[in-house]
Short mmCIF file of C-alpha atoms in Angstrom, two decimals:
data_model
loop_
_atom_site.label_atom_id
_atom_site.label_comp_id
_atom_site.label_asym_id
_atom_site.label_seq_id
_atom_site.Cartn_x
_atom_site.Cartn_y
_atom_site.Cartn_z
CA MET W 1 94.69 51.42 70.77
CA HIS W 2 95.18 55.13 70.42
CA SER W 3 93.63 56.12 73.72
CA PHE W 4 95.04 58.92 75.81
CA GLY W 5 96.23 56.54 78.50
CA TYR W 6 98.08 54.34 76.05
CA ARG W 7 99.83 57.27 74.41
CA LEU W 8 100.84 58.70 77.78
CA ASN W 9 102.25 55.34 78.82
CA VAL W 10 104.36 54.98 75.68
CA LEU W 11 105.57 58.57 75.88
CA LEU W 12 106.63 58.26 79.51
CA THR W 13 108.41 54.94 78.96
CA PHE W 14 110.29 56.34 75.98
CA ALA W 15 111.24 59.51 77.88
CA VAL W 16 112.57 57.56 80.86
CA THR W 17 114.56 55.21 78.62
CA ILE W 18 116.15 58.10 76.73
CA LEU W 19 116.98 59.87 80.00
CA ALA W 20 118.64 56.76 81.40
CA LEU W 21 120.62 56.37 78.17
CA MET W 22 121.81 59.98 78.30
CA CYS W 23 122.94 59.61 81.92
CA ALA W 24 124.88 56.46 81.00
CA MET W 25 126.55 58.19 78.05
CA ALA W 26 127.45 61.20 80.16
CA SER W 27 129.08 58.91 82.67
CA LEU W 28 130.95 56.96 79.98
CA SER W 29 132.31 60.17 78.48
CA ASP W 30 134.23 60.71 81.71
CA ASN W 31 136.44 57.75 80.79
CA LEU W 32 137.79 59.68 77.78
CA ASN W 33 139.42 62.21 80.08
CA THR W 34 143.06 61.51 81.04
CA PRO W 35 143.88 63.60 84.08
CA SER W 36 147.39 64.83 84.91
CA PRO W 37 147.23 66.48 88.30
CA SER W 38 150.19 67.70 90.31
CA ALA W 39 150.64 68.69 93.93
CA GLU W 40 153.26 69.68 96.47
CA ILE W 41 153.06 69.82 100.25
CA GLN W 42 155.58 71.40 102.60
CA ILE W 43 155.44 71.17 106.35
CA MET W 44 156.22 74.68 107.53
CA ASN W 45 156.12 74.06 111.26
CA ILE W 46 155.37 71.49 113.93
CA ASN W 47 153.27 73.61 116.29
CA TRP W 48 153.20 71.12 119.14
CA PHE W 49 153.64 67.39 119.77
CA GLN W 50 152.20 65.97 122.98
CA LYS W 51 151.03 62.76 124.59
CA GLN W 52 147.36 63.05 125.56
CA PRO W 53 146.06 61.96 129.00
CA GLN W 54 144.51 58.83 127.40
CA GLY W 55 147.97 57.82 126.17
CA ASN W 56 147.64 58.73 122.50
CA ASP W 57 150.17 60.92 120.72
CA GLU W 58 148.89 64.06 119.05
CA VAL W 59 150.57 66.46 116.62
CA SER W 60 149.59 69.87 115.36
CA LEU W 61 151.33 71.07 112.21
CA THR W 62 151.12 73.84 109.65
CA MET W 63 151.35 72.97 105.97
CA ASN W 64 151.77 74.74 102.67
CA ILE W 65 149.66 72.91 100.07
CA SER W 66 149.84 73.80 96.39
CA ALA W 67 148.15 71.83 93.63
CA ASP W 68 146.99 71.96 90.03
CA LEU W 69 143.94 69.73 89.59
CA GLN W 70 142.36 71.43 86.58
CA SER W 71 142.78 68.38 84.34
CA LEU W 72 140.38 66.38 86.54
CA PHE W 73 137.35 68.45 85.53
CA THR W 74 135.09 67.37 82.67
CA TRP W 75 131.73 68.74 81.56
CA ASN W 76 130.10 66.05 83.71
CA THR W 77 131.91 67.06 86.90
CA LYS W 78 129.92 68.59 89.73
CA GLN W 79 132.75 69.02 92.21
CA VAL W 80 136.07 67.52 93.26
CA PHE W 81 136.55 66.65 96.92
CA ILE W 82 140.20 66.65 98.00
CA PHE W 83 141.86 65.77 101.24
CA VAL W 84 145.37 65.39 102.61
CA ALA W 85 146.05 62.33 104.74
CA ALA W 86 149.08 61.27 106.72
CA GLU W 87 149.90 57.59 106.21
CA TYR W 88 152.27 55.65 108.42
CA GLU W 89 152.90 52.25 109.98
CA THR W 90 153.17 51.32 113.64
CA PRO W 91 154.00 48.03 115.41
CA LYS W 92 150.30 47.50 116.21
CA ASN W 93 148.78 48.80 112.97
CA SER W 94 149.95 47.86 109.47
CA LEU W 95 148.34 51.00 108.06
CA ASN W 96 147.16 54.23 109.61
CA GLN W 97 145.50 56.89 107.51
CA VAL W 98 144.61 60.13 109.26
CA SER W 99 142.92 62.89 107.30
CA LEU W 100 144.45 66.26 108.15
CA TRP W 101 142.66 68.68 105.85
CA ASP W 102 140.00 68.61 103.17
CA ALA W 103 138.30 70.97 100.74
CA ILE W 104 135.66 71.02 98.05
CA ILE W 105 136.60 72.42 94.64
CA PRO W 106 133.37 73.45 92.96
CA ALA W 107 134.76 74.53 89.58
CA LYS W 108 137.78 74.29 87.31
CA GLU W 109 138.83 77.89 88.00
CA HIS W 110 139.41 77.05 91.67
CA ALA W 111 141.37 73.88 90.96
CA LYS W 112 144.79 75.55 90.82
CA PHE W 113 145.50 76.83 94.30
CA TRP W 114 147.94 77.44 97.10
CA ILE W 115 146.98 77.37 100.77
CA HIS W 116 148.78 77.84 104.06
CA THR W 117 146.90 76.06 106.83
CA SER W 118 147.16 74.13 110.05
CA ASN W 119 145.59 70.70 110.22
CA LYS W 120 141.80 70.86 110.19
CA TYR W 121 141.39 67.49 111.87
CA ARG W 122 143.37 66.23 114.84
CA PHE W 123 146.36 64.06 114.04
CA VAL W 124 145.99 61.48 116.81
CA ASP W 125 147.62 58.05 116.90
CA GLN W 126 146.23 54.87 118.43
CA GLY W 127 149.00 54.69 120.98
CA ASN W 128 152.21 56.62 121.41
CA ASN W 129 154.26 55.61 118.40
CA LEU W 130 154.76 58.94 116.69
CA ARG W 131 158.15 60.07 118.03
CA GLY W 132 160.61 60.15 115.15
CA LYS W 133 157.99 58.53 112.90
CA GLU W 134 158.43 58.75 109.15
CA PHE W 135 155.21 59.23 107.24
CA ASN W 136 153.80 59.90 103.78
CA LEU W 137 151.46 62.71 102.92
CA THR W 138 148.93 61.76 100.27
CA LEU W 139 146.68 64.14 98.41
CA HIS W 140 143.50 62.22 97.55
CA TRP W 141 140.84 63.45 95.16
CA HIS W 142 137.31 62.22 94.57
CA VAL W 143 135.65 63.41 91.37
CA MET W 144 131.88 63.61 91.92
CA PRO W 145 129.98 63.69 88.63
CA LYS W 146 126.70 65.32 87.74
CA THR W 147 125.50 61.79 87.04
CA GLY W 148 127.16 58.39 87.02
CA LYS W 149 130.36 56.81 88.21
CA MET W 150 132.68 58.53 90.68
CA PHE W 151 136.46 58.43 90.27
CA ALA W 152 139.05 58.59 93.02
CA ASN W 153 142.83 58.58 93.01
CA LYS W 154 145.80 60.01 94.88
CA ILE W 155 149.36 61.35 94.79
CA VAL W 156 151.74 59.98 97.42
CA MET W 157 154.51 62.23 98.70
CA THR W 158 157.12 60.56 100.85
CA GLY W 159 159.90 61.72 103.07
CA TYR W 160 158.21 63.51 105.95
CA SER W 161 159.04 62.78 109.57
CA LEU W 162 158.08 63.85 113.05
CA PRO W 163 160.48 65.08 115.75
CA GLU W 164 162.22 62.61 118.05
CA GLU W 165 160.99 64.32 121.22
CA TYR W 166 157.73 65.85 122.41
CA ARG W 167 157.55 69.60 122.30
CA MET B 1 85.72 62.46 78.20
CA SER B 2 84.05 59.23 77.12
CA TRP B 3 86.71 57.18 78.88
CA ILE B 4 84.90 57.73 82.17
CA GLY B 5 81.86 56.03 80.64
CA ASP B 6 84.08 53.25 79.30
CA THR B 7 85.68 52.73 82.72
CA VAL B 8 82.31 52.47 84.46
CA ASP B 9 81.09 50.03 81.77
CA SER B 10 84.13 47.82 82.16
CA ILE B 11 83.75 47.70 85.95
CA LYS B 12 80.13 46.59 85.46
CA SER B 13 81.11 43.81 83.04
CA ILE B 14 83.93 42.18 85.00
CA GLN B 15 83.98 38.40 84.77
CA ILE B 16 85.67 36.10 87.24
CA ARG B 17 88.17 34.69 84.73
CA GLN B 18 89.24 38.10 83.54
CA LEU B 19 89.59 39.27 87.13
CA LEU B 20 91.81 36.33 87.99
CA THR B 21 93.99 36.97 84.91
CA GLN B 22 94.42 40.58 85.96
CA GLY B 23 95.32 39.43 89.47
CA VAL B 24 97.99 37.09 88.12
CA SER B 25 99.47 39.83 85.88
CA LEU B 26 99.68 42.15 88.87
CA GLY B 27 101.36 39.41 90.87
CA MET B 28 103.86 38.83 88.03
CA ILE B 29 104.81 42.50 87.96
CA VAL B 30 105.41 42.61 91.70
CA THR B 31 107.38 39.36 91.62
CA SER B 32 109.63 40.50 88.76
CA ALA B 33 110.42 43.69 90.66
CA LEU B 34 111.37 41.59 93.70
CA ILE B 35 113.54 39.28 91.57
CA ILE B 36 115.43 42.24 90.08
CA TRP B 37 116.00 43.70 93.55
CA LYS B 38 117.34 40.42 94.96
CA ALA B 39 119.56 39.90 91.91
CA LEU B 40 121.02 43.38 92.42
CA MET B 41 121.73 42.46 96.04
CA CYS B 42 123.70 39.42 94.85
CA ILE B 43 125.63 41.26 92.13
CA THR B 44 126.71 44.19 94.27
CA GLY B 45 127.33 42.14 97.40
CA SER B 46 125.48 44.67 99.49
CA GLU B 47 122.31 44.31 101.54
CA SER B 48 120.81 47.35 99.95
CA PRO B 49 122.33 48.08 96.57
CA VAL B 50 120.55 51.40 96.13
CA VAL B 51 119.99 54.00 98.85
CA VAL B 52 118.32 57.41 98.88
CA VAL B 53 120.16 60.37 100.39
CA LEU B 54 117.98 61.70 103.21
CA SER B 55 120.02 64.44 104.90
CA GLU B 56 122.13 67.41 103.81
CA SER B 57 125.27 66.20 105.54
CA MET B 58 127.09 65.47 102.28
CA GLU B 59 126.23 68.64 100.39
CA PRO B 60 127.04 69.98 97.89
CA GLY B 61 128.11 66.58 96.59
CA PHE B 62 124.96 64.62 97.46
CA LYS B 63 121.70 66.42 97.95
CA ARG B 64 118.50 65.15 99.53
CA GLY B 65 116.69 63.04 96.98
CA ASP B 66 119.72 61.69 95.12
CA ILE B 67 120.17 57.96 94.87
CA LEU B 68 123.48 56.17 95.41
CA PHE B 69 124.59 52.88 93.90
CA LEU B 70 126.51 50.76 96.38
CA HIS B 71 129.05 48.01 95.95
CA MET B 72 130.79 45.97 98.60
CA SER B 73 134.02 44.21 97.72
CA LYS B 74 136.60 42.42 99.81
CA GLU B 75 139.04 45.29 99.21
CA PRO B 76 140.17 46.93 102.45
CA ILE B 77 138.47 50.14 103.51
CA ARG B 78 140.60 53.19 102.83
CA ALA B 79 140.36 56.88 103.67
CA GLY B 80 138.32 58.94 101.25
CA GLU B 81 135.81 56.25 100.35
CA ILE B 82 132.17 57.12 100.80
CA VAL B 83 130.60 54.34 102.82
CA VAL B 84 127.11 53.48 103.97
CA PHE B 85 126.91 52.15 107.48
CA ASN B 86 124.44 51.15 110.15
CA VAL B 87 124.86 52.15 113.76
CA ASP B 88 123.60 49.66 116.34
CA GLY B 89 120.21 50.83 117.48
CA ARG B 90 119.55 53.13 114.52
CA GLU B 91 117.54 51.77 111.62
CA ILE B 92 118.38 54.37 108.99
CA PRO B 93 121.78 53.85 107.33
CA ILE B 94 124.16 56.82 107.10
CA VAL B 95 126.21 57.80 104.05
CA HIS B 96 129.46 59.57 104.98
CA ARG B 97 133.13 59.67 104.04
CA VAL B 98 135.92 57.77 105.80
CA ILE B 99 138.48 60.18 107.25
CA LYS B 100 140.57 57.92 109.49
CA VAL B 101 141.66 54.30 109.10
CA HIS B 102 143.69 52.19 111.51
CA GLU B 103 144.33 48.66 110.24
CA ARG B 104 145.75 45.98 112.56
CA GLN B 105 148.97 44.23 111.59
CA ASP B 106 147.94 40.75 112.64
CA THR B 107 144.22 40.40 111.99
CA GLY B 108 143.75 42.95 109.21
CA GLU B 109 140.72 44.32 111.06
CA VAL B 110 140.10 48.04 110.76
CA ASP B 111 138.97 50.88 112.97
CA VAL B 112 137.28 53.53 110.85
CA LEU B 113 136.11 57.06 111.59
CA THR B 114 133.65 58.82 109.29
CA LYS B 115 132.44 62.37 108.76
CA GLY B 116 129.86 64.03 106.57
CA ASP B 117 131.45 66.52 104.14
CA ASN B 118 129.04 69.24 105.23
CA ASN B 119 129.21 68.51 108.98
CA PRO B 120 131.54 70.51 111.22
CA GLY B 121 132.59 67.51 113.31
CA ASP B 122 133.17 63.81 112.88
CA ASP B 123 130.58 61.09 113.42
CA ARG B 124 131.53 60.01 116.96
CA LEU B 125 128.33 61.71 118.21
CA LEU B 126 126.30 59.45 115.90
CA TYR B 127 127.90 56.19 116.94
CA ALA B 128 126.49 54.07 119.79
CA GLN B 129 127.29 54.91 123.41
CA GLY B 130 130.98 54.39 124.06
CA GLN B 131 131.73 53.48 120.45
CA HIS B 132 134.66 55.44 118.99
CA TRP B 133 135.24 53.54 115.75
CA LEU B 134 133.35 51.64 113.09
CA GLN B 135 134.38 48.14 112.12
CA ARG B 136 133.92 46.32 108.84
CA GLN B 137 130.73 44.60 110.00
CA HIS B 138 128.97 47.96 110.38
CA ILE B 139 129.65 48.93 106.77
CA MET B 140 127.10 47.93 104.14
CA GLY B 141 128.79 49.17 101.02
CA ARG B 142 130.77 51.83 99.22
CA ALA B 143 129.09 54.43 97.03
CA VAL B 144 130.35 54.00 93.48
CA GLY B 145 127.87 55.99 91.41
CA PHE B 146 124.91 58.26 91.74
CA LEU B 147 121.84 59.67 90.02
CA PRO B 148 120.38 63.04 91.01
CA TYR B 149 116.73 63.71 91.93
CA VAL B 150 115.44 60.16 91.30
CA GLY B 151 115.11 59.43 95.02
CA TRP B 152 112.48 62.12 95.64
CA VAL B 153 109.79 59.55 94.76
CA THR B 154 110.84 57.43 97.75
CA ILE B 155 111.14 60.42 100.09
CA ILE B 156 107.67 61.69 99.21
CA MET B 157 106.15 58.25 99.64
CA THR B 158 107.82 57.79 103.04
CA GLU B 159 107.00 61.20 104.44
CA LYS B 160 103.46 61.45 103.13
CA PRO B 161 102.15 57.87 103.15
CA ILE B 162 98.77 59.03 101.83
CA ILE B 163 100.40 59.52 98.42
CA LYS B 164 101.64 55.91 98.50
CA TYR B 165 98.09 54.66 99.09
CA ILE B 166 96.67 56.89 96.36
CA LEU B 167 99.30 55.65 93.89
CA ILE B 168 98.76 51.98 94.70
CA GLY B 169 94.98 52.45 94.56
CA ALA B 170 95.21 54.16 91.18
CA LEU B 171 97.56 51.49 89.80
CA GLY B 172 95.26 48.74 91.02
CA LEU B 173 92.28 50.43 89.40
CA LEU B 174 94.19 50.81 86.15
CA VAL B 175 95.15 47.14 86.04
CA ILE B 176 91.62 45.97 86.81
CA THR B 177 89.92 48.18 84.26
CA SER B 178 92.39 47.81 81.38
CA LYS B 179 90.98 45.88 78.47
CA ASP B 180 94.22 44.12 77.63
#
């Protein structure tokens, strides 16, 4: 009844149960946090706007991205992954989401930033529908915890549009 | 260290009925584990509700040895979601983030492009020959939660199978020789 094996078994089971409980509580504590992030994106320049040989439109642009995402961090946050996507509609596709830039914020101190950058990923359409197209820029964030449930949300900024002609 | 003597004694005095009881208990344990696994598959709607991260392509978010909990709902696939997908011809599923989505007006079908956070380029090189996009049928689930380090057990057992055999042998021995 009090053999070594039995005691080891009970100890290990108890330890694993407590660990699982602590992970669950850590994850639940994230729900107490009410984030209030803010962001602003300006398109500084359309570098070029061409139709590719395969027939798809492609744009290269330079953006000014500034954001304050410090309120997303809790003690259970490992990192926040953010990306900026262009969202628009075409006759063929009801929704197109193209990620233009992303970054990893490892700590709260880096969560308030300002960056001037051209698009990291190619902004290519399925087709040639981009001339004069109006689109939204959304800043998405994905909070990755040290353990538990991940949270994702976004800010939608409207009112951007592409030139009428290729250049 | 008298338990060695006890173990040898109990192996010598095994009776058929006791052996059969032990066999049934072992079978019950294995069956319950299988039931829990299948129930999880039903609840989460995904073929494999828990996966182990095997590569470093999603660092620093997901490291090798973490486990991911998956869920598949009818919600449309959107950019930013972390999805697990199978490529035709590859047996190991891949866990990466969706960076591009093109959804058709009429059918609602989607073309999806993925990329690992830590990879320099997108996943087109990983897809099958001539495949430029993923469709919904390739995607097994979205990652909704994760636990660090727990998956190392699976990785060790897959990469050094000898440890798996040692573990199963030891467990079997323990069940057979336990007095209760």
